[in-house]
Short mmCIF file of C-alpha atoms and ligand atoms in Angstrom, two decimals:
data_model
loop_
_atom_site.label_atom_id
_atom_site.label_comp_id
_atom_site.label_asym_id
_atom_site.label_seq_id
_atom_site.Cartn_x
_atom_site.Cartn_y
_atom_site.Cartn_z
CA MET A 154 0.00 0.00 0.00
CA GLN A 155 1.48 3.35 -0.98
CA ASN A 156 -1.32 5.83 -0.31
CA ASP A 157 -2.29 6.09 3.38
CA LEU A 158 -4.16 9.40 3.22
CA PHE A 159 -7.47 7.67 4.04
CA LEU A 160 -6.04 5.99 7.16
CA ARG A 161 -4.49 9.25 8.35
CA ALA A 162 -7.79 11.09 7.87
CA LEU A 163 -9.54 8.32 9.85
CA LYS A 164 -7.18 9.10 12.73
CA CYS A 165 -8.09 12.80 12.38
CA GLU A 166 -4.47 13.64 11.54
CA LYS A 167 -3.76 16.76 9.54
CA VAL A 168 -3.73 15.80 5.84
CA GLU A 169 -2.81 17.65 2.61
CA ARG A 170 -6.34 17.21 1.22
CA PRO A 171 -9.36 15.02 1.98
CA PRO A 172 -9.16 11.43 0.70
CA ILE A 173 -11.99 10.32 -1.60
CA TRP A 174 -13.75 7.00 -2.19
CA VAL A 175 -17.43 6.38 -2.95
CA MET A 176 -19.84 3.77 -1.67
CA ARG A 177 -20.63 1.16 -4.36
CA GLN A 178 -17.63 2.41 -6.35
CA ALA A 179 -17.30 -0.99 -8.06
CA GLY A 180 -20.68 -1.17 -9.73
CA ARG A 181 -22.96 -0.72 -12.68
CA TYR A 182 -21.97 2.84 -13.70
CA LEU A 183 -18.67 1.32 -14.91
CA PRO A 184 -18.82 -0.21 -18.43
CA GLU A 185 -16.01 -2.60 -17.38
CA TYR A 186 -18.23 -3.89 -14.54
CA ARG A 187 -21.22 -4.28 -16.85
CA ALA A 188 -19.03 -6.25 -19.26
CA LEU A 189 -18.03 -8.66 -16.48
CA ARG A 190 -21.70 -8.95 -15.46
CA GLY A 191 -22.44 -9.93 -19.05
CA GLN A 192 -20.28 -13.01 -18.46
CA HIS A 193 -21.00 -13.78 -14.80
CA SER A 194 -23.91 -13.48 -12.40
CA PHE A 195 -23.59 -11.13 -9.40
CA GLN A 196 -23.41 -14.18 -7.11
CA GLU A 197 -20.60 -15.67 -9.21
CA LEU A 198 -18.59 -12.43 -9.02
CA VAL A 199 -19.03 -12.30 -5.25
CA HIS A 200 -18.20 -15.98 -4.67
CA THR A 201 -15.10 -16.27 -6.89
CA PRO A 202 -12.05 -14.65 -5.22
CA GLU A 203 -10.18 -13.92 -8.49
CA LEU A 204 -13.27 -12.21 -9.95
CA ALA A 205 -14.19 -10.34 -6.76
CA ALA A 206 -10.60 -9.08 -6.54
CA ARG A 207 -10.72 -7.96 -10.18
CA VAL A 208 -13.95 -6.02 -9.61
CA THR A 209 -12.54 -4.41 -6.42
CA HIS A 210 -9.57 -3.18 -8.46
CA LEU A 211 -11.64 -1.60 -11.27
CA PRO A 212 -12.45 1.78 -9.65
CA ILE A 213 -8.92 2.07 -8.23
CA ASP A 214 -7.21 1.36 -11.56
CA LEU A 215 -9.67 3.36 -13.67
CA LEU A 216 -10.46 6.34 -11.44
CA GLY A 217 -7.75 6.49 -8.76
CA PHE A 218 -9.79 6.58 -5.55
CA ASP A 219 -7.82 6.85 -2.30
CA ALA A 220 -9.42 3.75 -0.72
CA SER A 221 -10.88 0.53 -2.02
CA ILE A 222 -13.84 -1.42 -0.70
CA LEU A 223 -14.04 -5.17 -0.98
CA PHE A 224 -16.44 -6.26 -3.71
CA SER A 225 -19.07 -8.33 -1.90
CA ASP A 226 -22.46 -7.71 -0.32
CA ILE A 227 -23.81 -7.17 3.18
CA LEU A 228 -26.22 -10.06 2.64
CA VAL A 229 -23.59 -12.82 2.33
CA VAL A 230 -23.72 -13.27 6.11
CA GLY A 231 -27.18 -14.79 5.58
CA GLU A 232 -25.41 -17.83 4.04
CA VAL A 233 -24.34 -18.79 7.58
CA PHE A 234 -28.02 -19.47 8.24
CA GLY A 235 -28.67 -21.13 4.90
CA TYR A 236 -30.17 -18.01 3.25
CA GLU A 237 -29.29 -17.43 -0.39
CA MET A 238 -28.98 -14.12 -2.22
CA HIS A 239 -31.33 -13.95 -5.15
CA PHE A 240 -30.76 -11.00 -7.45
CA ASP A 241 -32.74 -10.23 -10.60
CA ASP A 242 -34.54 -7.29 -12.27
CA LYS A 243 -36.98 -7.19 -9.34
CA GLY A 244 -34.10 -6.48 -6.97
CA MET A 245 -32.36 -8.30 -4.17
CA GLN A 246 -33.97 -10.92 -1.98
CA LEU A 247 -32.66 -13.31 0.63
CA LEU A 248 -34.30 -16.69 0.21
CA PRO A 249 -34.71 -18.71 3.44
CA PRO A 250 -33.67 -22.38 3.78
CA THR A 251 -36.33 -25.06 4.29
CA LYS A 252 -35.07 -25.74 7.82
CA GLU A 253 -33.11 -23.62 10.30
CA VAL A 254 -29.34 -24.11 10.08
CA ARG A 255 -26.27 -22.49 11.62
CA LEU A 256 -23.10 -23.25 9.65
CA PRO A 257 -19.51 -22.34 10.64
CA VAL A 258 -18.79 -18.77 9.47
CA GLU A 259 -15.20 -19.50 8.39
CA GLN A 260 -16.37 -22.43 6.29
CA VAL A 261 -19.31 -20.73 4.57
CA LEU A 262 -17.66 -17.36 3.95
CA HIS A 263 -14.14 -18.69 3.20
CA TYR A 264 -14.14 -16.90 -0.18
CA VAL A 265 -14.07 -13.48 1.53
CA PRO A 266 -10.71 -13.80 3.37
CA GLN A 267 -9.36 -15.45 0.21
CA THR A 268 -10.34 -12.38 -1.83
CA ILE A 269 -8.85 -10.07 0.79
CA ARG A 270 -5.51 -11.96 0.72
CA LEU A 271 -5.34 -11.63 -3.07
CA LEU A 272 -6.11 -7.92 -2.90
CA LYS A 273 -3.55 -7.15 -0.21
CA LYS A 274 -0.80 -8.22 -2.62
CA THR A 275 -1.76 -5.78 -5.34
CA LEU A 276 -3.76 -2.77 -4.06
CA PRO A 277 -1.96 0.60 -3.92
CA VAL A 278 -4.52 1.98 -1.42
CA PRO A 279 -6.08 0.79 1.87
CA LEU A 280 -8.76 -1.91 1.70
CA ILE A 281 -12.07 -1.46 3.52
CA GLY A 282 -13.84 -4.62 4.68
CA PHE A 283 -17.49 -4.39 5.62
CA CYS A 284 -20.68 -5.92 6.93
CA GLY A 285 -24.29 -4.92 7.27
CA GLY A 286 -25.71 -3.68 10.54
CA PRO A 287 -27.71 -6.49 12.17
CA TYR A 288 -30.96 -4.51 11.86
CA THR A 289 -30.52 -3.95 8.11
CA VAL A 290 -29.51 -7.57 7.47
CA CYS A 291 -32.43 -8.94 9.54
CA ARG A 292 -34.76 -6.69 7.62
CA TYR A 293 -33.70 -8.36 4.34
CA MET A 294 -34.13 -11.75 6.08
CA GLN A 295 -37.62 -10.66 7.16
CA GLN A 296 -36.61 -11.59 10.69
CA VAL A 297 -36.57 -8.36 12.69
CA ASN A 298 -36.74 -9.85 16.18
CA ALA A 299 -34.40 -10.22 19.15
CA LYS A 300 -33.57 -13.86 18.46
CA TRP A 301 -32.36 -13.16 14.91
CA LEU A 302 -30.72 -9.84 15.75
CA GLU A 303 -28.62 -11.78 18.30
CA LYS A 304 -27.75 -14.57 15.88
CA VAL A 305 -26.78 -12.18 13.08
CA THR A 306 -24.75 -10.01 15.47
CA GLU A 307 -22.78 -13.00 16.69
CA ALA A 308 -22.10 -14.31 13.15
CA THR A 309 -21.15 -10.81 12.00
CA ILE A 310 -18.55 -10.44 14.76
CA THR A 311 -16.87 -13.69 13.67
CA TYR A 312 -17.12 -12.59 10.03
CA LEU A 313 -15.49 -9.20 10.70
CA LYS A 314 -12.68 -10.85 12.68
CA LEU A 315 -11.99 -13.10 9.68
CA GLN A 316 -11.73 -10.01 7.47
CA VAL A 317 -9.33 -8.35 9.91
CA GLU A 318 -7.14 -11.47 10.13
CA ALA A 319 -7.00 -11.59 6.33
CA GLY A 320 -5.70 -8.02 6.25
CA VAL A 321 -8.37 -5.34 5.76
CA ASP A 322 -7.18 -1.88 6.82
CA ALA A 323 -10.56 -0.53 7.96
CA LEU A 324 -14.13 -1.77 8.43
CA GLN A 325 -17.38 -0.08 7.51
CA ILE A 326 -20.68 -1.15 9.02
CA PHE A 327 -23.58 -0.39 6.66
CA ASP A 328 -26.73 -0.11 8.77
CA SER A 329 -28.44 1.60 5.86
CA TRP A 330 -31.97 1.43 7.25
CA ALA A 331 -31.24 2.02 10.94
CA GLY A 332 -31.09 5.82 11.04
CA LEU A 333 -34.51 6.08 9.43
CA LEU A 334 -36.17 4.18 12.30
CA PRO A 335 -38.31 6.07 14.82
CA LYS A 336 -36.40 6.75 18.06
CA GLU A 337 -37.80 3.93 20.18
CA GLU A 338 -37.07 1.32 17.51
CA PHE A 339 -33.63 2.76 16.79
CA TYR A 340 -32.84 2.29 20.49
CA SER A 341 -34.21 -1.24 20.70
CA LEU A 342 -33.53 -2.77 17.24
CA ALA A 343 -30.40 -1.05 15.95
CA LEU A 344 -28.19 0.72 18.50
CA PRO A 345 -27.51 -2.15 20.97
CA TYR A 346 -26.34 -4.42 18.15
CA LEU A 347 -24.15 -1.75 16.58
CA GLN A 348 -22.65 -1.25 20.02
CA ARG A 349 -21.88 -4.97 20.30
CA LEU A 350 -20.14 -4.96 16.91
CA VAL A 351 -18.04 -1.89 17.67
CA GLU A 352 -17.08 -3.17 21.13
CA ALA A 353 -16.15 -6.64 19.86
CA LEU A 354 -13.89 -5.20 17.14
CA LYS A 355 -12.41 -2.29 19.09
CA PHE A 356 -9.29 -4.19 20.11
CA CYS A 357 -8.55 -5.55 16.63
CA GLY A 358 -6.62 -2.38 15.85
CA VAL A 359 -8.63 -1.60 12.71
CA PRO A 360 -10.62 1.66 12.46
CA ILE A 361 -14.40 1.27 12.21
CA ILE A 362 -16.71 3.51 10.18
CA LEU A 363 -20.41 3.50 11.04
CA PHE A 364 -22.76 4.34 8.19
CA CYS A 365 -26.52 4.78 8.51
CA ARG A 366 -28.85 6.77 6.32
CA GLY A 367 -30.30 9.43 8.60
CA ALA A 368 -27.22 9.29 10.87
CA SER A 369 -27.47 13.05 11.51
CA ARG A 370 -30.61 12.34 13.59
CA TYR A 371 -28.54 10.18 15.96
CA ILE A 372 -25.16 11.90 16.19
CA ALA A 373 -24.83 11.71 19.99
CA GLU A 374 -25.85 8.04 20.11
CA LEU A 375 -23.50 6.97 17.30
CA ALA A 376 -20.58 9.06 18.61
CA ALA A 377 -21.02 7.45 22.06
CA LEU A 378 -20.07 4.10 20.48
CA GLU A 379 -16.65 5.64 19.72
CA PRO A 380 -16.17 4.48 16.13
CA ALA A 381 -13.19 5.94 14.22
CA ALA A 382 -15.64 7.65 11.84
CA ILE A 383 -19.32 8.14 11.07
CA GLY A 384 -20.72 8.30 7.51
CA PHE A 385 -23.55 10.72 6.73
CA ASP A 386 -26.16 11.25 4.04
CA TRP A 387 -27.05 14.75 2.80
CA GLU A 388 -29.82 15.57 5.31
CA MET A 389 -27.54 17.98 7.18
CA GLU A 390 -24.69 20.22 6.00
CA MET A 391 -21.32 18.54 6.50
CA ALA A 392 -19.77 21.58 8.24
CA GLU A 393 -22.63 21.54 10.75
CA ILE A 394 -22.10 17.80 11.25
CA ARG A 395 -18.36 18.40 11.83
CA ARG A 396 -19.23 20.88 14.58
CA LEU A 397 -21.56 18.38 16.28
CA VAL A 398 -19.39 15.25 16.08
CA PRO A 399 -16.59 15.13 18.71
CA ALA A 400 -13.28 16.24 17.15
CA HIS A 401 -11.52 12.86 17.62
CA ILE A 402 -14.12 11.07 15.46
CA ALA A 403 -13.76 11.47 11.67
CA VAL A 404 -16.74 12.23 9.43
CA GLN A 405 -17.43 10.86 5.95
CA GLY A 406 -19.84 11.94 3.22
CA ASN A 407 -22.09 13.51 2.12
CA LEU A 408 -22.56 14.55 -1.52
CA ASP A 409 -25.96 13.69 -2.99
CA PRO A 410 -25.26 10.84 -5.49
CA ALA A 411 -27.78 12.37 -7.93
CA TYR A 412 -25.18 15.05 -8.87
CA LEU A 413 -23.08 12.40 -10.60
CA GLY A 414 -25.85 11.73 -13.10
CA GLY A 415 -26.51 15.42 -13.79
CA PRO A 416 -24.73 18.32 -15.52
CA LEU A 417 -21.03 18.78 -14.68
CA PRO A 418 -21.26 22.45 -13.55
CA ALA A 419 -23.85 21.58 -10.87
CA LEU A 420 -21.65 18.71 -9.65
CA GLN A 421 -18.60 20.97 -9.48
CA LYS A 422 -20.51 23.65 -7.62
CA ALA A 423 -21.79 21.15 -5.05
CA ALA A 424 -18.34 19.51 -4.65
CA ASP A 425 -16.64 22.91 -4.24
CA HIS A 426 -19.20 23.97 -1.66
CA LEU A 427 -18.54 20.81 0.33
CA LEU A 428 -14.74 21.12 0.02
CA ASP A 429 -14.79 24.83 0.94
CA SER A 430 -17.04 24.23 3.92
CA MET A 431 -14.63 21.57 5.25
CA GLN A 432 -11.45 23.60 4.69
CA GLY A 433 -9.21 23.68 7.73
CA THR A 434 -11.06 20.89 9.55
CA SER A 435 -9.45 17.55 10.47
CA GLY A 436 -10.86 14.06 10.04
CA TYR A 437 -12.86 14.55 6.86
CA ILE A 438 -13.28 11.85 4.21
CA PHE A 439 -14.95 12.85 0.95
CA ASN A 440 -17.71 10.42 -0.09
CA LEU A 441 -21.29 10.34 -1.28
CA GLY A 442 -24.19 10.32 1.15
CA HIS A 443 -25.28 6.90 -0.16
CA GLY A 444 -24.19 4.46 -2.88
CA ILE A 445 -23.34 5.71 -6.36
CA LEU A 446 -26.23 5.18 -8.79
CA PRO A 447 -25.99 3.07 -11.96
CA SER A 448 -26.93 6.27 -13.88
CA ALA A 449 -23.77 8.12 -12.74
CA SER A 450 -21.55 9.35 -15.57
CA VAL A 451 -17.99 8.00 -15.45
CA GLU A 452 -16.73 11.35 -16.75
CA ASN A 453 -18.42 13.12 -13.84
CA VAL A 454 -16.87 10.68 -11.37
CA ARG A 455 -13.47 11.27 -12.95
CA ALA A 456 -13.93 15.04 -12.70
CA LEU A 457 -15.01 14.73 -9.05
CA VAL A 458 -11.97 12.64 -8.11
CA ARG A 459 -9.70 15.17 -9.84
CA ARG A 460 -11.41 18.08 -8.06
CA VAL A 461 -10.99 16.53 -4.60
CA GLN A 462 -7.44 15.36 -5.28
CA THR A 463 -6.31 18.82 -6.37
CA ALA A 464 -8.02 20.56 -3.44
CA GLN A 465 -5.52 22.23 -1.10
CA THR A 466 -5.99 22.72 2.60
CA ARG A 467 -5.16 26.30 3.33
O1 CP3 B 522 -19.34 -0.39 -2.24
C1 CP3 B 522 -18.90 -1.27 -3.00
O2 CP3 B 522 -18.57 -1.08 -4.17
C2 CP3 B 522 -18.68 -2.65 -2.41
C3 CP3 B 522 -19.66 -3.63 -2.66
C4 CP3 B 522 -21.07 -3.51 -2.08
C5 CP3 B 522 -22.20 -3.98 -2.77
N1 CP3 B 522 -23.28 -3.88 -1.95
C6 CP3 B 522 -22.19 -4.53 -4.14
C7 CP3 B 522 -23.46 -4.65 -4.88
C8 CP3 B 522 -21.50 -3.04 -0.84
C9 CP3 B 522 -20.70 -2.37 0.28
C10 CP3 B 522 -22.90 -3.29 -0.76
C11 CP3 B 522 -23.69 -2.97 0.41
C12 CP3 B 522 -25.11 -3.26 0.43
N2 CP3 B 522 -25.78 -4.27 -0.21
C13 CP3 B 522 -26.07 -2.53 1.20
C14 CP3 B 522 -25.75 -1.39 2.13
C15 CP3 B 522 -25.45 -0.12 1.43
C16 CP3 B 522 -26.61 0.54 0.76
O3 CP3 B 522 -26.53 0.69 -0.47
O4 CP3 B 522 -27.55 0.93 1.44
C17 CP3 B 522 -27.32 -3.11 0.95
C18 CP3 B 522 -28.63 -2.67 1.56
C19 CP3 B 522 -27.12 -4.21 0.08
C20 CP3 B 522 -28.13 -5.18 -0.43
C21 CP3 B 522 -28.24 -5.14 -1.90
N3 CP3 B 522 -27.27 -5.58 -2.78
C22 CP3 B 522 -29.34 -4.68 -2.65
C23 CP3 B 522 -30.61 -4.12 -2.07
C24 CP3 B 522 -29.03 -4.85 -4.00
C25 CP3 B 522 -29.91 -4.61 -5.19
C26 CP3 B 522 -30.19 -3.17 -5.41
C27 CP3 B 522 -29.00 -2.40 -5.89
O5 CP3 B 522 -28.69 -1.39 -5.26
O6 CP3 B 522 -28.41 -2.81 -6.87
C28 CP3 B 522 -27.70 -5.37 -4.07
C29 CP3 B 522 -26.95 -5.70 -5.30
C30 CP3 B 522 -25.56 -5.17 -5.41
N4 CP3 B 522 -24.65 -5.15 -4.40
C31 CP3 B 522 -24.95 -4.69 -6.61
C32 CP3 B 522 -23.63 -4.37 -6.28
C33 CP3 B 522 -22.54 -3.88 -7.21
C34 CP3 B 522 -25.58 -4.61 -7.98
C35 CP3 B 522 -25.39 -5.91 -8.65
C36 CP3 B 522 -25.42 -5.82 -10.16
O7 CP3 B 522 -26.37 -5.28 -10.72
O8 CP3 B 522 -24.47 -6.33 -10.76
#
């Protein structure tokens, strides 16, 4: 790894400029990804280490992001319980097994550490491993109840430890649906399980990023878990967020992904506003507020990366 800007920003160290990566950066907006999908199903790409590693590399090699994220899916953890990802034009579903099973995590998800080991030999930037928040995963399993939240939390902890052992440099927890829950449910269905994940991984020496849509509604609660960073959508201005999040916790986000599918001047204006508003602050990682859309223009993404990478901290 040559470029450690992302890891330094995660530690809230003073950096020359903010690092940039985007959620879902290896995906359908890239013609090279669509070409691979013409030859292989999504499941095949995820389950074959050589292919998953190739897809992870695409946005780094083509666009030069400062961090890479493992190509996989938050729903693979369902395989531990015999659930299977089913992805077609109707979207993503997790199909349940005919009877309840609990398989060994390291056996079922062996292809993930294998992919990570391949990537660590070749990537020029840090590698982010990830998982889903238990609430979000259980929602796709249609099992939002204490019994399943417990089971998924426990399997996820083992799964994250496998990723750390294989060499990931950071972890992001995607609890995409959690922040949109009403307060009572956020406290009972999401927060305690996020806390368990963060606490179990705290001593692994790998920084943890917590991402929820609607995270700005729960800044105090998420900051109290002491992650290295929190990822935000575009509900609140980033500079305001930076003021509210304790200074030792980094912040990540929060450009509206829709700009990448629109006219370039509007994208540049929005990116400049965000960069200007974060000038002189520490612990800022440039990202979108949610995953990049398949309709994003590659030229716009290229222009955005260039803009952020030529930004100077004054
Ligand atoms: O960020 C990355 O590039 C890494 C890979 C990654 C994928 N999914 C690949 C993917 C990551 C980190 C995810 C996370 C994920 N997966 C989340 C949390 C983040 C979020 O977007 O809220 C969720 C909820 C899922 C579940 C999932 N996977 C859904 C609902 C779908 C179908 C809808 C959609 O957005 O495409 C997927 C499919 C999926 N996961 C694709 C990719 C590249 C598209 C597959 C294809 O069309 O080839």
